[in-house]
Amino acid sequence: DVKVTQSSRYLVKRTGEKVFLECVQDMDHENMFWYRQDPGLGLRLIYFSYDVKMKEKGDIPEGYSVSREKKERFSLILESASTNQTSMYLCAIALSSYEQYFGPGTRLTVT
Amino acid sequence: AQSVTQPDIHITVSEGASLELRCNYSYGATPYLFWYVQSPGQGLQLLLKYFSGDTLVQGIKGFEAEFKRSQSSFNLRKPSVHWSDAAEYFCAVGASRYKLSFGAGTTVTVRA
């Protein structure tokens, strides 16, 4: 079974803090993704990575950065958290042919 | 660019009744299509997928979906709904570089 874990289920941070969300996979998959999910908007792609140190912007990269130093770990970074980044964040990995498997999500609240 | 429309934001269905969720996509070639389900507070779980071949696809939990190229649709169906099917359902289409484009989701409420 594919396993994708995310470092926290719930997180509360203050405006201006630097926030790290971590995603870890237990297989050797190249492609990893970060989405945010908001009511009525579905899932929107923030960034994805297709190999170690390789990354590409998604549809809404502003205010975010990512890091992938090891194949199994993909981190999402909020350089200076703002209240409009309060959301559910989902990490996913892709097997071949677009099939993606998701972690349980991190619900981030920025106050 | 690829896009997905789920016309129904919210559907309420009685337990034991049939369910159909609509999905329309915009894509130039033969699409890769997916349905995912998200139970409250959980991540997304893959229900079924269509890549090619038979246009009627069987998935987990008793769900099926039918690909209709002429209508650009990939509707999800279940003959008899259980209370545990209450969840949010997302349709998705494969874009470039293994990316997926998701619809806005349909929330299903099951009444006793």
PDB file of N, CA, C and O in Angstrom, chain A residues 4-13 17 19-24 33-39 42-47 60-66 74-92 101-111, chain B residues 38 41-44:
ATOM      1  N   VAL A   4       1.398   7.987   2.431  1.00  0.00           N
ATOM      2  CA  VAL A   4       1.827   9.385   2.406  1.00  0.00           C
ATOM      3  C   VAL A   4       1.476   9.981   3.763  1.00  0.00           C
ATOM      4  O   VAL A   4       0.310   9.961   4.169  1.00  0.00           O
ATOM      5  N   THR A   5       2.475  10.476   4.462  1.00  0.00           N
ATOM      6  CA  THR A   5       2.215  11.050   5.776  1.00  0.00           C
ATOM      7  C   THR A   5       2.529  12.538   5.775  1.00  0.00           C
ATOM      8  O   THR A   5       3.426  12.997   5.067  1.00  0.00           O
ATOM      9  N   GLN A   6       1.769  13.267   6.568  1.00  0.00           N
ATOM     10  CA  GLN A   6       1.988  14.697   6.727  1.00  0.00           C
ATOM     11  C   GLN A   6       2.266  14.978   8.190  1.00  0.00           C
ATOM     12  O   GLN A   6       1.662  14.359   9.069  1.00  0.00           O
ATOM     13  N   SER A   7       3.146  15.926   8.434  1.00  0.00           N
ATOM     14  CA  SER A   7       3.718  16.089   9.773  1.00  0.00           C
ATOM     15  C   SER A   7       2.683  16.446  10.831  1.00  0.00           C
ATOM     16  O   SER A   7       2.806  16.029  11.981  1.00  0.00           O
ATOM     17  N   SER A   8       1.655  17.209  10.461  1.00  0.00           N
ATOM     18  CA  SER A   8       0.664  17.617  11.455  1.00  0.00           C
ATOM     19  C   SER A   8      -0.728  17.507  10.871  1.00  0.00           C
ATOM     20  O   SER A   8      -0.909  17.726   9.676  1.00  0.00           O
ATOM     21  N   ARG A   9      -1.718  17.164  11.678  1.00  0.00           N
ATOM     22  CA  ARG A   9      -3.098  17.193  11.206  1.00  0.00           C
ATOM     23  C   ARG A   9      -3.703  18.583  11.382  1.00  0.00           C
ATOM     24  O   ARG A   9      -4.486  19.041  10.561  1.00  0.00           O
ATOM     25  N   TYR A  10      -3.343  19.227  12.483  1.00  0.00           N
ATOM     26  CA  TYR A  10      -3.840  20.571  12.778  1.00  0.00           C
ATOM     27  C   TYR A  10      -2.667  21.445  13.212  1.00  0.00           C
ATOM     28  O   TYR A  10      -1.789  20.994  13.940  1.00  0.00           O
ATOM     29  N   LEU A  11      -2.721  22.696  12.740  1.00  0.00           N
ATOM     30  CA  LEU A  11      -1.631  23.622  13.068  1.00  0.00           C
ATOM     31  C   LEU A  11      -2.226  25.015  13.219  1.00  0.00           C
ATOM     32  O   LEU A  11      -3.052  25.425  12.385  1.00  0.00           O
ATOM     33  N   VAL A  12      -1.803  25.722  14.262  1.00  0.00           N
ATOM     34  CA  VAL A  12      -2.230  27.101  14.448  1.00  0.00           C
ATOM     35  C   VAL A  12      -0.986  27.965  14.533  1.00  0.00           C
ATOM     36  O   VAL A  12      -0.096  27.704  15.357  1.00  0.00           O
ATOM     37  N   LYS A  13      -0.916  28.959  13.662  1.00  0.00           N
ATOM     38  CA  LYS A  13       0.256  29.845  13.617  1.00  0.00           C
ATOM     39  C   LYS A  13      -0.200  31.298  13.626  1.00  0.00           C
ATOM     40  O   LYS A  13      -1.352  31.610  13.311  1.00  0.00           O
ATOM     41  N   GLU A  17       4.623  34.447  10.933  1.00  0.00           N
ATOM     42  CA  GLU A  17       5.491  33.323  11.262  1.00  0.00           C
ATOM     43  C   GLU A  17       5.908  32.578  10.001  1.00  0.00           C
ATOM     44  O   GLU A  17       5.186  32.558   9.005  1.00  0.00           O
ATOM     45  N   VAL A  19       6.289  29.026   8.390  1.00  0.00           N
ATOM     46  CA  VAL A  19       5.614  27.755   8.644  1.00  0.00           C
ATOM     47  C   VAL A  19       6.153  26.677   7.710  1.00  0.00           C
ATOM     48  O   VAL A  19       6.326  26.919   6.512  1.00  0.00           O
ATOM     49  N   PHE A  20       6.414  25.524   8.263  1.00  0.00           N
ATOM     50  CA  PHE A  20       6.890  24.392   7.484  1.00  0.00           C
ATOM     51  C   PHE A  20       5.850  23.269   7.561  1.00  0.00           C
ATOM     52  O   PHE A  20       5.469  22.829   8.634  1.00  0.00           O
ATOM     53  N   LEU A  21       5.426  22.802   6.407  1.00  0.00           N
ATOM     54  CA  LEU A  21       4.568  21.620   6.331  1.00  0.00           C
ATOM     55  C   LEU A  21       5.363  20.544   5.623  1.00  0.00           C
ATOM     56  O   LEU A  21       5.934  20.792   4.550  1.00  0.00           O
ATOM     57  N   GLU A  22       5.368  19.358   6.238  1.00  0.00           N
ATOM     58  CA  GLU A  22       6.224  18.314   5.692  1.00  0.00           C
ATOM     59  C   GLU A  22       5.393  17.127   5.208  1.00  0.00           C
ATOM     60  O   GLU A  22       4.396  16.746   5.830  1.00  0.00           O
ATOM     61  N   CYS A  23       5.856  16.539   4.125  1.00  0.00           N
ATOM     62  CA  CYS A  23       5.202  15.377   3.543  1.00  0.00           C
ATOM     63  C   CYS A  23       6.257  14.308   3.305  1.00  0.00           C
ATOM     64  O   CYS A  23       7.318  14.601   2.740  1.00  0.00           O
ATOM     65  N   VAL A  24       5.942  13.090   3.707  1.00  0.00           N
ATOM     66  CA  VAL A  24       6.889  11.989   3.561  1.00  0.00           C
ATOM     67  C   VAL A  24       6.189  10.811   2.910  1.00  0.00           C
ATOM     68  O   VAL A  24       5.076  10.450   3.291  1.00  0.00           O
ATOM     69  N   PHE A  33       3.354  16.463  -4.835  1.00  0.00           N
ATOM     70  CA  PHE A  33       2.528  17.646  -5.072  1.00  0.00           C
ATOM     71  C   PHE A  33       2.057  18.244  -3.740  1.00  0.00           C
ATOM     72  O   PHE A  33       1.797  17.520  -2.787  1.00  0.00           O
ATOM     73  N   TRP A  34       1.893  19.570  -3.757  1.00  0.00           N
ATOM     74  CA  TRP A  34       1.215  20.259  -2.667  1.00  0.00           C
ATOM     75  C   TRP A  34       0.007  21.003  -3.232  1.00  0.00           C
ATOM     76  O   TRP A  34       0.129  21.773  -4.196  1.00  0.00           O
ATOM     77  N   TYR A  35      -1.157  20.747  -2.593  1.00  0.00           N
ATOM     78  CA  TYR A  35      -2.395  21.420  -2.946  1.00  0.00           C
ATOM     79  C   TYR A  35      -2.915  22.165  -1.718  1.00  0.00           C
ATOM     80  O   TYR A  35      -2.666  21.783  -0.580  1.00  0.00           O
ATOM     81  N   ARG A  36      -3.729  23.178  -1.986  1.00  0.00           N
ATOM     82  CA  ARG A  36      -4.559  23.695  -0.924  1.00  0.00           C
ATOM     83  C   ARG A  36      -6.020  23.508  -1.323  1.00  0.00           C
ATOM     84  O   ARG A  36      -6.358  23.548  -2.523  1.00  0.00           O
ATOM     85  N   GLN A  37      -6.848  23.272  -0.307  1.00  0.00           N
ATOM     86  CA  GLN A  37      -8.249  22.984  -0.552  1.00  0.00           C
ATOM     87  C   GLN A  37      -9.090  23.991   0.207  1.00  0.00           C
ATOM     88  O   GLN A  37      -8.963  24.136   1.427  1.00  0.00           O
ATOM     89  N   ASP A  38      -9.964  24.681  -0.514  1.00  0.00           N
ATOM     90  CA  ASP A  38     -10.863  25.658   0.080  1.00  0.00           C
ATOM     91  C   ASP A  38     -12.280  25.384  -0.386  1.00  0.00           C
ATOM     92  O   ASP A  38     -12.483  24.975  -1.538  1.00  0.00           O
ATOM     93  N   PRO A  39     -13.267  25.606   0.483  1.00  0.00           N
ATOM     94  CA  PRO A  39     -14.660  25.313   0.116  1.00  0.00           C
ATOM     95  C   PRO A  39     -15.067  26.022  -1.171  1.00  0.00           C
ATOM     96  O   PRO A  39     -14.822  27.212  -1.351  1.00  0.00           O
ATOM     97  N   GLY A  42     -12.420  23.549  -4.701  1.00  0.00           N
ATOM     98  CA  GLY A  42     -11.758  22.276  -4.961  1.00  0.00           C
ATOM     99  C   GLY A  42     -10.309  22.321  -4.518  1.00  0.00           C
ATOM    100  O   GLY A  42      -9.945  23.033  -3.581  1.00  0.00           O
ATOM    101  N   LEU A  43      -9.475  21.558  -5.199  1.00  0.00           N
ATOM    102  CA  LEU A  43      -8.048  21.524  -4.903  1.00  0.00           C
ATOM    103  C   LEU A  43      -7.301  22.345  -5.933  1.00  0.00           C
ATOM    104  O   LEU A  43      -7.533  22.207  -7.136  1.00  0.00           O
ATOM    105  N   ARG A  44      -6.403  23.166  -5.444  1.00  0.00           N
ATOM    106  CA  ARG A  44      -5.574  23.982  -6.336  1.00  0.00           C
ATOM    107  C   ARG A  44      -4.108  23.660  -6.081  1.00  0.00           C
ATOM    108  O   ARG A  44      -3.665  23.630  -4.936  1.00  0.00           O
ATOM    109  N   LEU A  45      -3.386  23.469  -7.172  1.00  0.00           N
ATOM    110  CA  LEU A  45      -1.991  23.053  -7.076  1.00  0.00           C
ATOM    111  C   LEU A  45      -1.103  24.248  -6.742  1.00  0.00           C
ATOM    112  O   LEU A  45      -1.119  25.277  -7.421  1.00  0.00           O
ATOM    113  N   ILE A  46      -0.281  24.079  -5.697  1.00  0.00           N
ATOM    114  CA  ILE A  46       0.632  25.133  -5.281  1.00  0.00           C
ATOM    115  C   ILE A  46       1.992  24.944  -5.961  1.00  0.00           C
ATOM    116  O   ILE A  46       2.503  25.830  -6.639  1.00  0.00           O
ATOM    117  N   TYR A  47       2.584  23.780  -5.728  1.00  0.00           N
ATOM    118  CA  TYR A  47       3.874  23.421  -6.314  1.00  0.00           C
ATOM    119  C   TYR A  47       3.890  21.920  -6.532  1.00  0.00           C
ATOM    120  O   TYR A  47       3.191  21.172  -5.855  1.00  0.00           O
ATOM    121  N   ILE A  60      -1.111  28.369  -7.984  1.00  0.00           N
ATOM    122  CA  ILE A  60      -1.153  29.435  -6.965  1.00  0.00           C
ATOM    123  C   ILE A  60       0.107  29.413  -6.096  1.00  0.00           C
ATOM    124  O   ILE A  60       0.053  29.217  -4.898  1.00  0.00           O
ATOM    125  N   PRO A  61       1.285  29.671  -6.645  1.00  0.00           N
ATOM    126  CA  PRO A  61       2.525  29.573  -5.886  1.00  0.00           C
ATOM    127  C   PRO A  61       2.834  30.783  -5.000  1.00  0.00           C
ATOM    128  O   PRO A  61       3.712  30.708  -4.141  1.00  0.00           O
ATOM    129  N   GLU A  62       2.128  31.886  -5.199  1.00  0.00           N
ATOM    130  CA  GLU A  62       2.483  33.125  -4.501  1.00  0.00           C
ATOM    131  C   GLU A  62       2.363  32.960  -2.981  1.00  0.00           C
ATOM    132  O   GLU A  62       1.342  32.498  -2.480  1.00  0.00           O
ATOM    133  N   GLY A  63       3.416  33.340  -2.289  1.00  0.00           N
ATOM    134  CA  GLY A  63       3.421  33.251  -0.833  1.00  0.00           C
ATOM    135  C   GLY A  63       3.950  31.930  -0.299  1.00  0.00           C
ATOM    136  O   GLY A  63       4.032  31.729   0.915  1.00  0.00           O
ATOM    137  N   TYR A  64       4.310  31.018  -1.218  1.00  0.00           N
ATOM    138  CA  TYR A  64       4.794  29.688  -0.835  1.00  0.00           C
ATOM    139  C   TYR A  64       6.131  29.398  -1.494  1.00  0.00           C
ATOM    140  O   TYR A  64       6.451  29.938  -2.547  1.00  0.00           O
ATOM    141  N   SER A  65       6.895  28.530  -0.868  1.00  0.00           N
ATOM    142  CA  SER A  65       8.063  27.941  -1.505  1.00  0.00           C
ATOM    143  C   SER A  65       8.107  26.476  -1.092  1.00  0.00           C
ATOM    144  O   SER A  65       7.341  26.044  -0.234  1.00  0.00           O
ATOM    145  N   VAL A  66       8.994  25.709  -1.746  1.00  0.00           N
ATOM    146  CA  VAL A  66       9.085  24.285  -1.439  1.00  0.00           C
ATOM    147  C   VAL A  66      10.547  23.866  -1.376  1.00  0.00           C
ATOM    148  O   VAL A  66      11.434  24.568  -1.865  1.00  0.00           O
ATOM    149  N   PHE A  74       9.027  16.096   0.936  1.00  0.00           N
ATOM    150  CA  PHE A  74       8.695  17.300   0.163  1.00  0.00           C
ATOM    151  C   PHE A  74       8.065  18.291   1.137  1.00  0.00           C
ATOM    152  O   PHE A  74       7.008  18.014   1.702  1.00  0.00           O
ATOM    153  N   SER A  75       8.712  19.424   1.303  1.00  0.00           N
ATOM    154  CA  SER A  75       8.268  20.392   2.295  1.00  0.00           C
ATOM    155  C   SER A  75       7.653  21.615   1.635  1.00  0.00           C
ATOM    156  O   SER A  75       8.169  22.112   0.624  1.00  0.00           O
ATOM    157  N   LEU A  76       6.586  22.099   2.225  1.00  0.00           N
ATOM    158  CA  LEU A  76       5.951  23.350   1.802  1.00  0.00           C
ATOM    159  C   LEU A  76       6.265  24.397   2.857  1.00  0.00           C
ATOM    160  O   LEU A  76       6.098  24.142   4.053  1.00  0.00           O
ATOM    161  N   ILE A  77       6.690  25.565   2.390  1.00  0.00           N
ATOM    162  CA  ILE A  77       7.109  26.622   3.312  1.00  0.00           C
ATOM    163  C   ILE A  77       6.284  27.870   3.067  1.00  0.00           C
ATOM    164  O   ILE A  77       6.156  28.329   1.921  1.00  0.00           O
ATOM    165  N   LEU A  78       5.723  28.384   4.136  1.00  0.00           N
ATOM    166  CA  LEU A  78       5.061  29.677   4.092  1.00  0.00           C
ATOM    167  C   LEU A  78       6.038  30.661   4.728  1.00  0.00           C
ATOM    168  O   LEU A  78       6.283  30.624   5.931  1.00  0.00           O
ATOM    169  N   GLU A  79       6.645  31.502   3.911  1.00  0.00           N
ATOM    170  CA  GLU A  79       7.731  32.378   4.381  1.00  0.00           C
ATOM    171  C   GLU A  79       7.259  33.337   5.462  1.00  0.00           C
ATOM    172  O   GLU A  79       7.959  33.593   6.429  1.00  0.00           O
ATOM    173  N   SER A  80       6.064  33.876   5.297  1.00  0.00           N
ATOM    174  CA  SER A  80       5.491  34.805   6.273  1.00  0.00           C
ATOM    175  C   SER A  80       3.981  34.599   6.239  1.00  0.00           C
ATOM    176  O   SER A  80       3.300  35.155   5.377  1.00  0.00           O
ATOM    177  N   ALA A  81       3.500  33.780   7.150  1.00  0.00           N
ATOM    178  CA  ALA A  81       2.103  33.341   7.085  1.00  0.00           C
ATOM    179  C   ALA A  81       1.143  34.526   7.178  1.00  0.00           C
ATOM    180  O   ALA A  81       1.354  35.486   7.939  1.00  0.00           O
ATOM    181  N   SER A  82       0.082  34.424   6.387  1.00  0.00           N
ATOM    182  CA  SER A  82      -0.964  35.441   6.426  1.00  0.00           C
ATOM    183  C   SER A  82      -2.306  34.758   6.631  1.00  0.00           C
ATOM    184  O   SER A  82      -2.455  33.548   6.378  1.00  0.00           O
ATOM    185  N   THR A  83      -3.293  35.533   7.079  1.00  0.00           N
ATOM    186  CA  THR A  83      -4.603  34.940   7.387  1.00  0.00           C
ATOM    187  C   THR A  83      -5.249  34.317   6.157  1.00  0.00           C
ATOM    188  O   THR A  83      -6.011  33.349   6.276  1.00  0.00           O
ATOM    189  N   ASN A  84      -4.951  34.828   4.958  1.00  0.00           N
ATOM    190  CA  ASN A  84      -5.559  34.242   3.757  1.00  0.00           C
ATOM    191  C   ASN A  84      -4.899  32.920   3.353  1.00  0.00           C
ATOM    192  O   ASN A  84      -5.289  32.317   2.342  1.00  0.00           O
ATOM    193  N   GLN A  85      -3.931  32.476   4.122  1.00  0.00           N
ATOM    194  CA  GLN A  85      -3.351  31.151   3.911  1.00  0.00           C
ATOM    195  C   GLN A  85      -3.946  30.106   4.854  1.00  0.00           C
ATOM    196  O   GLN A  85      -3.512  28.945   4.870  1.00  0.00           O
ATOM    197  N   THR A  86      -4.936  30.523   5.638  1.00  0.00           N
ATOM    198  CA  THR A  86      -5.700  29.551   6.423  1.00  0.00           C
ATOM    199  C   THR A  86      -6.435  28.636   5.454  1.00  0.00           C
ATOM    200  O   THR A  86      -7.198  29.093   4.613  1.00  0.00           O
ATOM    201  N   SER A  87      -6.162  27.338   5.561  1.00  0.00           N
ATOM    202  CA  SER A  87      -6.700  26.404   4.585  1.00  0.00           C
ATOM    203  C   SER A  87      -6.354  24.978   4.990  1.00  0.00           C
ATOM    204  O   SER A  87      -5.637  24.739   5.961  1.00  0.00           O
ATOM    205  N   MET A  88      -6.866  24.034   4.193  1.00  0.00           N
ATOM    206  CA  MET A  88      -6.452  22.636   4.297  1.00  0.00           C
ATOM    207  C   MET A  88      -5.370  22.414   3.249  1.00  0.00           C
ATOM    208  O   MET A  88      -5.556  22.754   2.075  1.00  0.00           O
ATOM    209  N   TYR A  89      -4.253  21.837   3.671  1.00  0.00           N
ATOM    210  CA  TYR A  89      -3.139  21.566   2.759  1.00  0.00           C
ATOM    211  C   TYR A  89      -2.987  20.066   2.593  1.00  0.00           C
ATOM    212  O   TYR A  89      -2.888  19.320   3.568  1.00  0.00           O
ATOM    213  N   LEU A  90      -2.953  19.651   1.340  1.00  0.00           N
ATOM    214  CA  LEU A  90      -2.874  18.223   1.016  1.00  0.00           C
ATOM    215  C   LEU A  90      -1.625  17.946   0.194  1.00  0.00           C
ATOM    216  O   LEU A  90      -1.349  18.647  -0.776  1.00  0.00           O
ATOM    217  N   CYS A  91      -0.921  16.908   0.593  1.00  0.00           N
ATOM    218  CA  CYS A  91       0.232  16.430  -0.155  1.00  0.00           C
ATOM    219  C   CYS A  91      -0.186  15.192  -0.925  1.00  0.00           C
ATOM    220  O   CYS A  91      -1.023  14.403  -0.461  1.00  0.00           O
ATOM    221  N   ALA A  92       0.379  15.012  -2.110  1.00  0.00           N
ATOM    222  CA  ALA A  92       0.080  13.821  -2.901  1.00  0.00           C
ATOM    223  C   ALA A  92       1.330  13.344  -3.615  1.00  0.00           C
ATOM    224  O   ALA A  92       2.265  14.106  -3.848  1.00  0.00           O
ATOM    225  N   TYR A 101      -1.970   9.676  -5.006  1.00  0.00           N
ATOM    226  CA  TYR A 101      -2.377   9.234  -3.678  1.00  0.00           C
ATOM    227  C   TYR A 101      -2.086  10.340  -2.691  1.00  0.00           C
ATOM    228  O   TYR A 101      -1.016  10.957  -2.732  1.00  0.00           O
ATOM    229  N   PHE A 102      -3.051  10.549  -1.791  1.00  0.00           N
ATOM    230  CA  PHE A 102      -3.005  11.715  -0.930  1.00  0.00           C
ATOM    231  C   PHE A 102      -2.697  11.368   0.512  1.00  0.00           C
ATOM    232  O   PHE A 102      -3.066  10.297   1.012  1.00  0.00           O
ATOM    233  N   GLY A 103      -2.056  12.305   1.192  1.00  0.00           N
ATOM    234  CA  GLY A 103      -1.911  12.232   2.627  1.00  0.00           C
ATOM    235  C   GLY A 103      -3.199  12.683   3.302  1.00  0.00           C
ATOM    236  O   GLY A 103      -4.143  13.112   2.635  1.00  0.00           O
ATOM    237  N   PRO A 104      -3.230  12.627   4.644  1.00  0.00           N
ATOM    238  CA  PRO A 104      -4.461  12.946   5.372  1.00  0.00           C
ATOM    239  C   PRO A 104      -4.766  14.438   5.447  1.00  0.00           C
ATOM    240  O   PRO A 104      -5.881  14.816   5.811  1.00  0.00           O
ATOM    241  N   GLY A 105      -3.801  15.289   5.105  1.00  0.00           N
ATOM    242  CA  GLY A 105      -4.050  16.726   5.119  1.00  0.00           C
ATOM    243  C   GLY A 105      -3.609  17.394   6.410  1.00  0.00           C
ATOM    244  O   GLY A 105      -3.554  16.760   7.472  1.00  0.00           O
ATOM    245  N   THR A 106      -3.286  18.666   6.297  1.00  0.00           N
ATOM    246  CA  THR A 106      -2.982  19.511   7.455  1.00  0.00           C
ATOM    247  C   THR A 106      -3.913  20.708   7.406  1.00  0.00           C
ATOM    248  O   THR A 106      -3.919  21.447   6.427  1.00  0.00           O
ATOM    249  N   ARG A 107      -4.686  20.866   8.467  1.00  0.00           N
ATOM    250  CA  ARG A 107      -5.562  22.048   8.540  1.00  0.00           C
ATOM    251  C   ARG A 107      -4.799  23.146   9.259  1.00  0.00           C
ATOM    252  O   ARG A 107      -4.535  23.037  10.465  1.00  0.00           O
ATOM    253  N   LEU A 108      -4.440  24.180   8.506  1.00  0.00           N
ATOM    254  CA  LEU A 108      -3.654  25.296   9.043  1.00  0.00           C
ATOM    255  C   LEU A 108      -4.562  26.490   9.306  1.00  0.00           C
ATOM    256  O   LEU A 108      -5.324  26.897   8.435  1.00  0.00           O
ATOM    257  N   THR A 109      -4.448  27.015  10.502  1.00  0.00           N
ATOM    258  CA  THR A 109      -5.135  28.249  10.854  1.00  0.00           C
ATOM    259  C   THR A 109      -4.093  29.305  11.175  1.00  0.00           C
ATOM    260  O   THR A 109      -3.201  29.065  12.005  1.00  0.00           O
ATOM    261  N   VAL A 110      -4.207  30.447  10.502  1.00  0.00           N
ATOM    262  CA  VAL A 110      -3.287  31.560  10.759  1.00  0.00           C
ATOM    263  C   VAL A 110      -4.086  32.687  11.419  1.00  0.00           C
ATOM    264  O   VAL A 110      -5.078  33.166  10.866  1.00  0.00           O
ATOM    265  N   THR A 111      -3.660  33.064  12.624  1.00  0.00           N
ATOM    266  CA  THR A 111      -4.426  34.072  13.371  1.00  0.00           C
ATOM    267  C   THR A 111      -3.666  35.395  13.473  1.00  0.00           C
ATOM    268  O   THR A 111      -2.466  35.450  13.223  1.00  0.00           O
TER     269      THR A 111
ATOM    270  N   GLN B  38     -13.722  12.213  -0.375  1.00  0.00           N
ATOM    271  CA  GLN B  38     -13.096  12.735   0.835  1.00  0.00           C
ATOM    272  C   GLN B  38     -14.113  12.698   1.971  1.00  0.00           C
ATOM    273  O   GLN B  38     -15.087  13.452   1.970  1.00  0.00           O
ATOM    274  N   GLY B  41     -12.731  15.444   7.376  1.00  0.00           N
ATOM    275  CA  GLY B  41     -11.461  15.475   8.086  1.00  0.00           C
ATOM    276  C   GLY B  41     -10.389  14.571   7.527  1.00  0.00           C
ATOM    277  O   GLY B  41      -9.326  14.419   8.140  1.00  0.00           O
ATOM    278  N   GLN B  42     -10.637  13.975   6.368  1.00  0.00           N
ATOM    279  CA  GLN B  42      -9.678  13.020   5.797  1.00  0.00           C
ATOM    280  C   GLN B  42      -9.077  13.524   4.495  1.00  0.00           C
ATOM    281  O   GLN B  42      -9.524  14.526   3.929  1.00  0.00           O
ATOM    282  N   GLY B  43      -8.054  12.817   4.029  1.00  0.00           N
ATOM    283  CA  GLY B  43      -7.504  13.102   2.717  1.00  0.00           C
ATOM    284  C   GLY B  43      -8.389  12.500   1.635  1.00  0.00           C
ATOM    285  O   GLY B  43      -9.468  11.975   1.917  1.00  0.00           O
ATOM    286  N   LEU B  44      -7.943  12.579   0.394  1.00  0.00           N
ATOM    287  CA  LEU B  44      -8.729  12.066  -0.720  1.00  0.00           C
ATOM    288  C   LEU B  44      -8.379  10.611  -0.988  1.00  0.00           C
ATOM    289  O   LEU B  44      -7.207  10.220  -0.952  1.00  0.00           O
TER     290      LEU B  44
END
